[in-house]
């Protein structure tokens, strides 16, 4: 008789008086977008200035700027367009280090290999309570700030902090 690994396992388990436990079939979960945090996710102790000089996707004290609940909630609050929100909050981008500019924390990023025509910026207070987002897509003919009254449209892209 030829002993296969499965037969050896069954023989060993039977000898111990145990039957093998059924293994669940692997399943594939459908990808679902993570809901944006609500404004209540902004904690009183938020201090986004700790990210200044770091890239928005790099961990700083256990968190990433782009994943901060205050940042995600602020972007969700001011950007009504879900596609723009998803792009601005994506890690699939090229970015400059986070900077401080005009009293705000500024995070600028762009589409890799297409930065001039497609870029965006988050300008947010260090406590995360007040934010604006600039989104520039030259191919779509879009360059705007959210909320609309924050600043006039920037024809040559969003501020990079450099």
PDB file of C-alpha atoms in Angstrom:
ATOM      1  CA  UNK A   1       0.000   0.000   0.000  1.00  0.00           C
ATOM      2  CA  UNK A   2       1.290   3.439  -0.938  1.00  0.00           C
ATOM      3  CA  UNK A   3       1.011   6.075   1.806  1.00  0.00           C
ATOM      4  CA  UNK A   4       0.171   9.589   0.586  1.00  0.00           C
ATOM      5  CA  UNK A   5       0.490  12.606   2.886  1.00  0.00           C
ATOM      6  CA  UNK A   6      -3.314  12.755   3.203  1.00  0.00           C
ATOM      7  CA  UNK A   7      -3.516   9.050   4.088  1.00  0.00           C
ATOM      8  CA  UNK A   8      -0.722   9.419   6.642  1.00  0.00           C
ATOM      9  CA  UNK A   9      -2.575  12.329   8.242  1.00  0.00           C
ATOM     10  CA  UNK A  10      -5.824  10.363   8.432  1.00  0.00           C
ATOM     11  CA  UNK A  11      -4.008   7.316   9.829  1.00  0.00           C
ATOM     12  CA  UNK A  12      -2.248   9.432  12.451  1.00  0.00           C
ATOM     13  CA  UNK A  13      -5.446  11.208  13.454  1.00  0.00           C
ATOM     14  CA  UNK A  14      -7.390   7.939  13.584  1.00  0.00           C
ATOM     15  CA  UNK A  15      -4.721   6.474  15.810  1.00  0.00           C
ATOM     16  CA  UNK A  16      -5.232   9.402  18.179  1.00  0.00           C
ATOM     17  CA  UNK A  17      -8.977   8.824  18.157  1.00  0.00           C
ATOM     18  CA  UNK A  18      -9.693  12.059  16.312  1.00  0.00           C
ATOM     19  CA  UNK A  19     -11.213  12.699  12.950  1.00  0.00           C
ATOM     20  CA  UNK A  20      -9.805  15.489  10.807  1.00  0.00           C
ATOM     21  CA  UNK A  21     -11.541  18.819  11.137  1.00  0.00           C
ATOM     22  CA  UNK A  22     -13.236  20.003   7.965  1.00  0.00           C
ATOM     23  CA  UNK A  23     -11.359  22.849   6.283  1.00  0.00           C
ATOM     24  CA  UNK A  24     -13.391  25.735   4.892  1.00  0.00           C
ATOM     25  CA  UNK A  25     -13.224  26.310   1.178  1.00  0.00           C
ATOM     26  CA  UNK A  26     -11.249  29.436   0.292  1.00  0.00           C
ATOM     27  CA  UNK A  27     -13.520  32.245  -0.756  1.00  0.00           C
ATOM     28  CA  UNK A  28     -12.917  35.524  -2.478  1.00  0.00           C
ATOM     29  CA  UNK A  29     -14.477  38.504  -0.829  1.00  0.00           C
ATOM     30  CA  UNK A  30     -15.746  41.190  -3.116  1.00  0.00           C
ATOM     31  CA  UNK A  31     -13.816  44.441  -2.841  1.00  0.00           C
ATOM     32  CA  UNK A  32     -15.891  47.053  -1.089  1.00  0.00           C
ATOM     33  CA  UNK A  33     -14.800  50.613  -0.526  1.00  0.00           C
ATOM     34  CA  UNK A  34     -14.124  51.603   3.036  1.00  0.00           C
ATOM     35  CA  UNK A  35     -16.671  54.179   4.149  1.00  0.00           C
ATOM     36  CA  UNK A  36     -15.252  57.601   4.834  1.00  0.00           C
ATOM     37  CA  UNK A  37     -15.017  58.531   8.505  1.00  0.00           C
ATOM     38  CA  UNK A  38     -17.572  60.934   9.846  1.00  0.00           C
ATOM     39  CA  UNK A  39     -16.621  64.363  11.212  1.00  0.00           C
ATOM     40  CA  UNK A  40     -16.912  62.880  14.713  1.00  0.00           C
ATOM     41  CA  UNK A  41     -13.745  60.897  13.894  1.00  0.00           C
ATOM     42  CA  UNK A  42     -11.739  64.064  14.427  1.00  0.00           C
ATOM     43  CA  UNK A  43     -10.210  63.799  17.841  1.00  0.00           C
ATOM     44  CA  UNK A  44      -9.490  66.790  20.036  1.00  0.00           C
ATOM     45  CA  UNK A  45      -5.834  65.736  20.261  1.00  0.00           C
ATOM     46  CA  UNK A  46      -5.234  65.648  16.489  1.00  0.00           C
ATOM     47  CA  UNK A  47      -1.970  67.346  15.528  1.00  0.00           C
ATOM     48  CA  UNK A  48      -1.215  66.877  11.859  1.00  0.00           C
ATOM     49  CA  UNK A  49       1.915  69.038  12.049  1.00  0.00           C
ATOM     50  CA  UNK A  50       3.883  65.903  13.041  1.00  0.00           C
ATOM     51  CA  UNK A  51       3.757  64.892   9.360  1.00  0.00           C
ATOM     52  CA  UNK A  52       5.516  68.042   8.098  1.00  0.00           C
ATOM     53  CA  UNK A  53       8.660  66.995   6.251  1.00  0.00           C
ATOM     54  CA  UNK A  54       7.446  63.399   5.820  1.00  0.00           C
ATOM     55  CA  UNK A  55       5.763  61.833   2.805  1.00  0.00           C
ATOM     56  CA  UNK A  56       1.973  61.421   3.202  1.00  0.00           C
ATOM     57  CA  UNK A  57       2.205  57.639   2.720  1.00  0.00           C
ATOM     58  CA  UNK A  58       5.047  57.054   5.192  1.00  0.00           C
ATOM     59  CA  UNK A  59       4.318  55.923   8.755  1.00  0.00           C
ATOM     60  CA  UNK A  60       4.921  58.541  11.441  1.00  0.00           C
ATOM     61  CA  UNK A  61       4.318  57.483  15.049  1.00  0.00           C
ATOM     62  CA  UNK A  62       2.263  54.517  13.847  1.00  0.00           C
ATOM     63  CA  UNK A  63       0.056  56.367  11.371  1.00  0.00           C
ATOM     64  CA  UNK A  64       0.115  57.797   7.857  1.00  0.00           C
ATOM     65  CA  UNK A  65      -1.073  61.295   6.997  1.00  0.00           C
ATOM     66  CA  UNK A  66      -3.320  59.984   4.231  1.00  0.00           C
ATOM     67  CA  UNK A  67      -4.927  57.471   6.651  1.00  0.00           C
ATOM     68  CA  UNK A  68      -5.512  59.894   9.530  1.00  0.00           C
ATOM     69  CA  UNK A  69      -9.206  59.873  10.493  1.00  0.00           C
ATOM     70  CA  UNK A  70      -9.182  63.696  10.654  1.00  0.00           C
ATOM     71  CA  UNK A  71      -7.797  63.947   7.109  1.00  0.00           C
ATOM     72  CA  UNK A  72     -10.198  61.367   5.695  1.00  0.00           C
ATOM     73  CA  UNK A  73     -13.181  62.967   7.429  1.00  0.00           C
ATOM     74  CA  UNK A  74     -12.222  66.458   6.238  1.00  0.00           C
ATOM     75  CA  UNK A  75     -11.803  65.308   2.626  1.00  0.00           C
ATOM     76  CA  UNK A  76     -15.135  63.458   2.793  1.00  0.00           C
ATOM     77  CA  UNK A  77     -16.776  66.579   4.194  1.00  0.00           C
ATOM     78  CA  UNK A  78     -15.564  69.022   1.512  1.00  0.00           C
ATOM     79  CA  UNK A  79     -15.392  66.851  -1.655  1.00  0.00           C
ATOM     80  CA  UNK A  80     -18.821  65.680  -2.850  1.00  0.00           C
ATOM     81  CA  UNK A  81     -17.444  63.792  -5.880  1.00  0.00           C
ATOM     82  CA  UNK A  82     -16.642  60.182  -4.863  1.00  0.00           C
ATOM     83  CA  UNK A  83     -14.136  59.668  -7.708  1.00  0.00           C
ATOM     84  CA  UNK A  84     -12.180  62.776  -6.714  1.00  0.00           C
ATOM     85  CA  UNK A  85     -12.280  61.690  -3.038  1.00  0.00           C
ATOM     86  CA  UNK A  86     -10.977  58.227  -3.921  1.00  0.00           C
ATOM     87  CA  UNK A  87      -8.143  59.706  -5.980  1.00  0.00           C
ATOM     88  CA  UNK A  88      -7.146  62.247  -3.328  1.00  0.00           C
ATOM     89  CA  UNK A  89      -7.135  59.608  -0.557  1.00  0.00           C
ATOM     90  CA  UNK A  90      -5.367  56.926  -2.599  1.00  0.00           C
ATOM     91  CA  UNK A  91      -1.848  55.718  -1.835  1.00  0.00           C
ATOM     92  CA  UNK A  92      -1.329  54.967  -5.520  1.00  0.00           C
ATOM     93  CA  UNK A  93       0.367  58.270  -6.288  1.00  0.00           C
ATOM     94  CA  UNK A  94       3.605  60.195  -6.335  1.00  0.00           C
ATOM     95  CA  UNK A  95       3.893  62.803  -3.594  1.00  0.00           C
ATOM     96  CA  UNK A  96       5.979  65.590  -2.144  1.00  0.00           C
ATOM     97  CA  UNK A  97       6.746  65.719   1.560  1.00  0.00           C
ATOM     98  CA  UNK A  98       3.982  67.255   3.648  1.00  0.00           C
ATOM     99  CA  UNK A  99       4.628  70.983   4.136  1.00  0.00           C
ATOM    100  CA  UNK A 100       3.295  73.865   6.168  1.00  0.00           C
ATOM    101  CA  UNK A 101       2.038  76.714   4.012  1.00  0.00           C
ATOM    102  CA  UNK A 102      -0.188  79.700   4.772  1.00  0.00           C
ATOM    103  CA  UNK A 103      -0.968  78.342   8.248  1.00  0.00           C
ATOM    104  CA  UNK A 104      -2.131  74.972   6.930  1.00  0.00           C
ATOM    105  CA  UNK A 105      -0.653  71.530   6.517  1.00  0.00           C
ATOM    106  CA  UNK A 106      -0.306  70.875   2.784  1.00  0.00           C
ATOM    107  CA  UNK A 107      -0.137  67.427   1.209  1.00  0.00           C
ATOM    108  CA  UNK A 108       0.401  67.350  -2.549  1.00  0.00           C
ATOM    109  CA  UNK A 109       0.309  64.272  -4.776  1.00  0.00           C
ATOM    110  CA  UNK A 110      -0.087  63.372  -8.415  1.00  0.00           C
ATOM    111  CA  UNK A 111      -0.635  60.554 -10.840  1.00  0.00           C
ATOM    112  CA  UNK A 112       2.700  58.809 -11.400  1.00  0.00           C
ATOM    113  CA  UNK A 113       4.356  59.818 -14.699  1.00  0.00           C
ATOM    114  CA  UNK A 114       1.542  62.347 -15.277  1.00  0.00           C
ATOM    115  CA  UNK A 115       2.063  64.910 -12.509  1.00  0.00           C
ATOM    116  CA  UNK A 116       1.645  68.133 -14.446  1.00  0.00           C
ATOM    117  CA  UNK A 117      -1.691  67.238 -16.001  1.00  0.00           C
ATOM    118  CA  UNK A 118      -3.136  65.325 -13.001  1.00  0.00           C
ATOM    119  CA  UNK A 119      -2.437  66.425  -9.423  1.00  0.00           C
ATOM    120  CA  UNK A 120      -4.199  67.318  -6.188  1.00  0.00           C
ATOM    121  CA  UNK A 121      -3.558  68.863  -2.797  1.00  0.00           C
ATOM    122  CA  UNK A 122      -5.071  68.766   0.674  1.00  0.00           C
ATOM    123  CA  UNK A 123      -4.739  71.984   2.689  1.00  0.00           C
ATOM    124  CA  UNK A 124      -5.847  71.324   6.267  1.00  0.00           C
ATOM    125  CA  UNK A 125      -5.455  72.966   9.652  1.00  0.00           C
ATOM    126  CA  UNK A 126      -3.175  71.091  12.040  1.00  0.00           C
ATOM    127  CA  UNK A 127      -6.179  70.105  14.192  1.00  0.00           C
ATOM    128  CA  UNK A 128      -7.967  68.692  11.122  1.00  0.00           C
ATOM    129  CA  UNK A 129     -11.107  70.752  11.595  1.00  0.00           C
ATOM    130  CA  UNK A 130     -10.889  72.945   8.492  1.00  0.00           C
ATOM    131  CA  UNK A 131      -9.775  71.695   5.101  1.00  0.00           C
ATOM    132  CA  UNK A 132      -9.804  72.407   1.415  1.00  0.00           C
ATOM    133  CA  UNK A 133      -8.886  70.170  -1.503  1.00  0.00           C
ATOM    134  CA  UNK A 134      -7.534  71.245  -4.878  1.00  0.00           C
ATOM    135  CA  UNK A 135      -8.040  68.843  -7.781  1.00  0.00           C
ATOM    136  CA  UNK A 136      -6.469  69.359 -11.211  1.00  0.00           C
ATOM    137  CA  UNK A 137      -7.103  67.136 -14.241  1.00  0.00           C
ATOM    138  CA  UNK A 138      -5.920  68.852 -17.394  1.00  0.00           C
ATOM    139  CA  UNK A 139      -7.288  66.111 -19.693  1.00  0.00           C
ATOM    140  CA  UNK A 140     -10.778  66.563 -18.264  1.00  0.00           C
ATOM    141  CA  UNK A 141     -10.402  70.349 -18.234  1.00  0.00           C
ATOM    142  CA  UNK A 142     -10.906  70.464 -14.458  1.00  0.00           C
ATOM    143  CA  UNK A 143      -9.016  72.549 -11.943  1.00  0.00           C
ATOM    144  CA  UNK A 144     -10.997  73.402  -8.843  1.00  0.00           C
ATOM    145  CA  UNK A 145     -10.993  73.843  -5.101  1.00  0.00           C
ATOM    146  CA  UNK A 146     -13.392  72.093  -2.750  1.00  0.00           C
ATOM    147  CA  UNK A 147     -15.237  73.802  -1.214  1.00  0.00           C
ATOM    148  CA  UNK A 148     -15.726  75.971  -4.288  1.00  0.00           C
ATOM    149  CA  UNK A 149     -15.396  79.241  -2.389  1.00  0.00           C
ATOM    150  CA  UNK A 150     -12.011  78.376  -0.838  1.00  0.00           C
ATOM    151  CA  UNK A 151      -9.888  79.759  -3.696  1.00  0.00           C
ATOM    152  CA  UNK A 152     -10.303  80.505  -7.352  1.00  0.00           C
ATOM    153  CA  UNK A 153      -9.459  77.748  -9.815  1.00  0.00           C
ATOM    154  CA  UNK A 154      -5.765  77.204 -10.364  1.00  0.00           C
ATOM    155  CA  UNK A 155      -5.120  76.884 -14.111  1.00  0.00           C
ATOM    156  CA  UNK A 156      -1.694  75.279 -13.745  1.00  0.00           C
ATOM    157  CA  UNK A 157      -2.347  72.679 -11.073  1.00  0.00           C
ATOM    158  CA  UNK A 158      -2.587  72.605  -7.319  1.00  0.00           C
ATOM    159  CA  UNK A 159      -0.032  74.092  -4.903  1.00  0.00           C
ATOM    160  CA  UNK A 160       2.809  71.694  -4.159  1.00  0.00           C
ATOM    161  CA  UNK A 161       4.374  73.419  -1.158  1.00  0.00           C
ATOM    162  CA  UNK A 162       7.741  73.639  -2.911  1.00  0.00           C
TER     163      UNK A 162
END
